[in-house]
Amino acid sequence: MPFLETSTAHTAHNDGALQERRKYPRLKIGVPVEFKTEGADCMTRAQTSDISCGGCYIEMNFTLPVGTKLDFVLWLNGEKLATKAAVATHHPYFGKGIQFVDMSVADLNRLNRFLNAGLR
């Protein structure tokens, strides 16, 4: 059953204070995704381990450099939501954090409705 992740990522500052980095709560749910680097011919299929309105985490054995731009597709209840994205973090042999970039307001609203429905 999906649930809202309450933990958040933090960045430590020189003075020892922690600063919140995530803007959106995450839902732990597997959502089918497809992505390719810009200019590539083939899509790679994967599944999220968590997702928010700002991005997602996908578990994969290979990594892409942070900053890599992606054509990204989310399959929300069988409906395609295409957006641009970028690799925000990568963890060798585990996966990568993906940040959604330039998502339309309509698609952001669709994603938000999907996430809210998953919380019920």
mmCIF file of C-alpha atoms in Angstrom:
data_model
loop_
_atom_site.group_PDB
_atom_site.id
_atom_site.type_symbol
_atom_site.label_atom_id
_atom_site.label_comp_id
_atom_site.label_asym_id
_atom_site.label_seq_id
_atom_site.Cartn_x
_atom_site.Cartn_y
_atom_site.Cartn_z
ATOM 1 C CA MET A 1 0.000 0.000 0.000
ATOM 2 C CA PRO A 2 1.485 3.400 -0.934
ATOM 3 C CA PHE A 3 2.187 5.920 1.751
ATOM 4 C CA LEU A 4 3.445 9.442 2.105
ATOM 5 C CA GLU A 5 7.136 9.558 2.980
ATOM 6 C CA THR A 6 7.708 11.932 5.842
ATOM 7 C CA SER A 7 11.492 11.872 5.870
ATOM 8 C CA THR A 8 13.221 14.562 3.899
ATOM 9 C CA ALA A 9 16.638 15.168 2.415
ATOM 10 C CA HIS A 10 18.828 17.734 4.081
ATOM 11 C CA THR A 11 22.048 19.514 3.271
ATOM 12 C CA ALA A 12 24.478 20.315 6.074
ATOM 13 C CA HIS A 13 25.898 23.827 6.165
ATOM 14 C CA ASN A 14 29.266 24.867 7.564
ATOM 15 C CA ASP A 15 27.590 26.012 10.772
ATOM 16 C CA GLY A 16 26.081 22.540 11.265
ATOM 17 C CA ALA A 17 22.516 23.615 10.465
ATOM 18 C CA LEU A 18 20.457 21.458 8.141
ATOM 19 C CA GLN A 19 18.554 22.904 5.206
ATOM 20 C CA GLU A 20 15.580 21.156 3.616
ATOM 21 C CA ARG A 21 16.174 20.268 -0.058
ATOM 22 C CA ARG A 22 12.894 18.596 -1.037
ATOM 23 C CA LYS A 23 9.934 20.782 -1.895
ATOM 24 C CA TYR A 24 7.288 18.056 -2.161
ATOM 25 C CA PRO A 25 6.253 15.050 -0.046
ATOM 26 C CA ARG A 26 7.018 11.676 -1.632
ATOM 27 C CA LEU A 27 4.681 8.766 -2.194
ATOM 28 C CA LYS A 28 6.320 5.323 -2.014
ATOM 29 C CA ILE A 29 4.796 3.635 -5.057
ATOM 30 C CA GLY A 30 5.995 1.820 -8.145
ATOM 31 C CA VAL A 31 5.015 3.749 -11.256
ATOM 32 C CA PRO A 32 6.129 2.477 -14.680
ATOM 33 C CA VAL A 33 8.411 4.975 -16.434
ATOM 34 C CA GLU A 34 10.353 5.220 -19.675
ATOM 35 C CA PHE A 35 13.219 7.554 -20.383
ATOM 36 C CA LYS A 36 15.995 8.297 -22.826
ATOM 37 C CA THR A 37 18.781 10.787 -22.980
ATOM 38 C CA GLU A 38 18.080 13.629 -25.366
ATOM 39 C CA GLY A 39 18.946 12.564 -28.891
ATOM 40 C CA ALA A 40 18.912 8.810 -28.133
ATOM 41 C CA ASP A 41 16.722 6.458 -30.158
ATOM 42 C CA CYS A 42 15.692 3.887 -27.546
ATOM 43 C CA MET A 43 13.676 4.297 -24.379
ATOM 44 C CA THR A 44 14.719 2.522 -21.172
ATOM 45 C CA ARG A 45 11.930 1.114 -19.006
ATOM 46 C CA ALA A 46 12.031 1.235 -15.230
ATOM 47 C CA GLN A 47 9.815 1.694 -12.201
ATOM 48 C CA THR A 48 9.821 4.323 -9.492
ATOM 49 C CA SER A 49 10.410 3.463 -5.859
ATOM 50 C CA ASP A 50 8.954 6.826 -4.847
ATOM 51 C CA ILE A 51 7.523 9.846 -6.598
ATOM 52 C CA SER A 52 6.495 13.438 -5.893
ATOM 53 C CA CYS A 53 5.394 16.430 -7.945
ATOM 54 C CA GLY A 54 9.052 17.429 -8.186
ATOM 55 C CA GLY A 55 10.602 14.147 -9.261
ATOM 56 C CA CYS A 56 11.093 10.472 -8.509
ATOM 57 C CA TYR A 57 13.655 7.827 -7.657
ATOM 58 C CA ILE A 58 14.220 4.884 -9.971
ATOM 59 C CA GLU A 59 16.187 1.809 -9.009
ATOM 60 C CA MET A 60 18.601 0.694 -11.732
ATOM 61 C CA ASN A 61 21.993 -0.983 -11.957
ATOM 62 C CA PHE A 62 23.488 1.640 -14.257
ATOM 63 C CA THR A 63 23.826 5.316 -13.576
ATOM 64 C CA LEU A 64 23.857 8.479 -15.619
ATOM 65 C CA PRO A 65 25.843 11.568 -14.672
ATOM 66 C CA VAL A 66 24.104 14.206 -12.578
ATOM 67 C CA GLY A 67 22.674 16.849 -14.887
ATOM 68 C CA THR A 68 21.932 14.440 -17.759
ATOM 69 C CA LYS A 69 18.822 15.696 -19.564
ATOM 70 C CA LEU A 70 16.087 13.168 -20.237
ATOM 71 C CA ASP A 71 12.905 12.729 -22.208
ATOM 72 C CA PHE A 72 10.781 11.130 -19.484
ATOM 73 C CA VAL A 73 7.413 9.344 -19.502
ATOM 74 C CA LEU A 74 5.314 8.407 -16.479
ATOM 75 C CA TRP A 75 2.478 5.901 -16.885
ATOM 76 C CA LEU A 76 -0.209 6.971 -14.420
ATOM 77 C CA ASN A 77 -2.976 4.354 -14.310
ATOM 78 C CA GLY A 78 -2.181 3.461 -17.920
ATOM 79 C CA GLU A 79 -2.181 7.074 -19.129
ATOM 80 C CA LYS A 80 0.980 8.617 -20.564
ATOM 81 C CA LEU A 81 2.435 11.767 -19.011
ATOM 82 C CA ALA A 82 5.511 12.981 -20.921
ATOM 83 C CA THR A 83 7.880 15.614 -19.562
ATOM 84 C CA LYS A 84 11.486 16.707 -19.589
ATOM 85 C CA ALA A 85 13.635 15.649 -16.659
ATOM 86 C CA ALA A 86 17.210 15.684 -15.402
ATOM 87 C CA VAL A 87 19.285 13.333 -13.272
ATOM 88 C CA ALA A 88 19.536 14.994 -9.844
ATOM 89 C CA THR A 89 21.443 12.258 -7.959
ATOM 90 C CA HIS A 90 22.999 8.939 -8.813
ATOM 91 C CA HIS A 91 23.956 6.032 -6.625
ATOM 92 C CA PRO A 92 26.022 3.342 -8.421
ATOM 93 C CA TYR A 93 24.302 -0.068 -8.458
ATOM 94 C CA PHE A 94 21.210 1.366 -6.740
ATOM 95 C CA GLY A 95 19.527 4.019 -8.841
ATOM 96 C CA LYS A 96 19.052 7.667 -9.560
ATOM 97 C CA GLY A 97 17.012 10.619 -8.421
ATOM 98 C CA ILE A 98 15.141 12.329 -11.237
ATOM 99 C CA GLN A 99 13.950 15.932 -11.200
ATOM 100 C CA PHE A 100 11.033 16.870 -13.441
ATOM 101 C CA VAL A 101 11.785 19.925 -15.588
ATOM 102 C CA ASP A 102 9.328 22.179 -17.425
ATOM 103 C CA MET A 103 6.268 20.053 -16.614
ATOM 104 C CA SER A 104 3.130 21.766 -17.851
ATOM 105 C CA VAL A 105 0.610 23.013 -15.310
ATOM 106 C CA ALA A 106 -1.982 20.574 -16.683
ATOM 107 C CA ASP A 107 0.405 17.613 -16.294
ATOM 108 C CA LEU A 108 1.485 18.778 -12.849
ATOM 109 C CA ASN A 109 -2.191 18.854 -11.849
ATOM 110 C CA ARG A 110 -2.664 15.314 -13.249
ATOM 111 C CA LEU A 111 0.328 14.065 -11.273
ATOM 112 C CA ASN A 112 -0.895 15.809 -8.132
ATOM 113 C CA ARG A 113 -4.341 14.177 -8.470
ATOM 114 C CA PHE A 114 -2.680 10.771 -8.950
ATOM 115 C CA LEU A 115 -0.534 11.250 -5.841
ATOM 116 C CA ASN A 116 -3.464 12.481 -3.751
ATOM 117 C CA ALA A 117 -5.544 9.452 -4.803
ATOM 118 C CA GLY A 118 -2.682 7.195 -3.681
ATOM 119 C CA LEU A 119 -2.814 8.687 -0.208
ATOM 120 C CA ARG A 120 -6.415 7.583 0.385
#
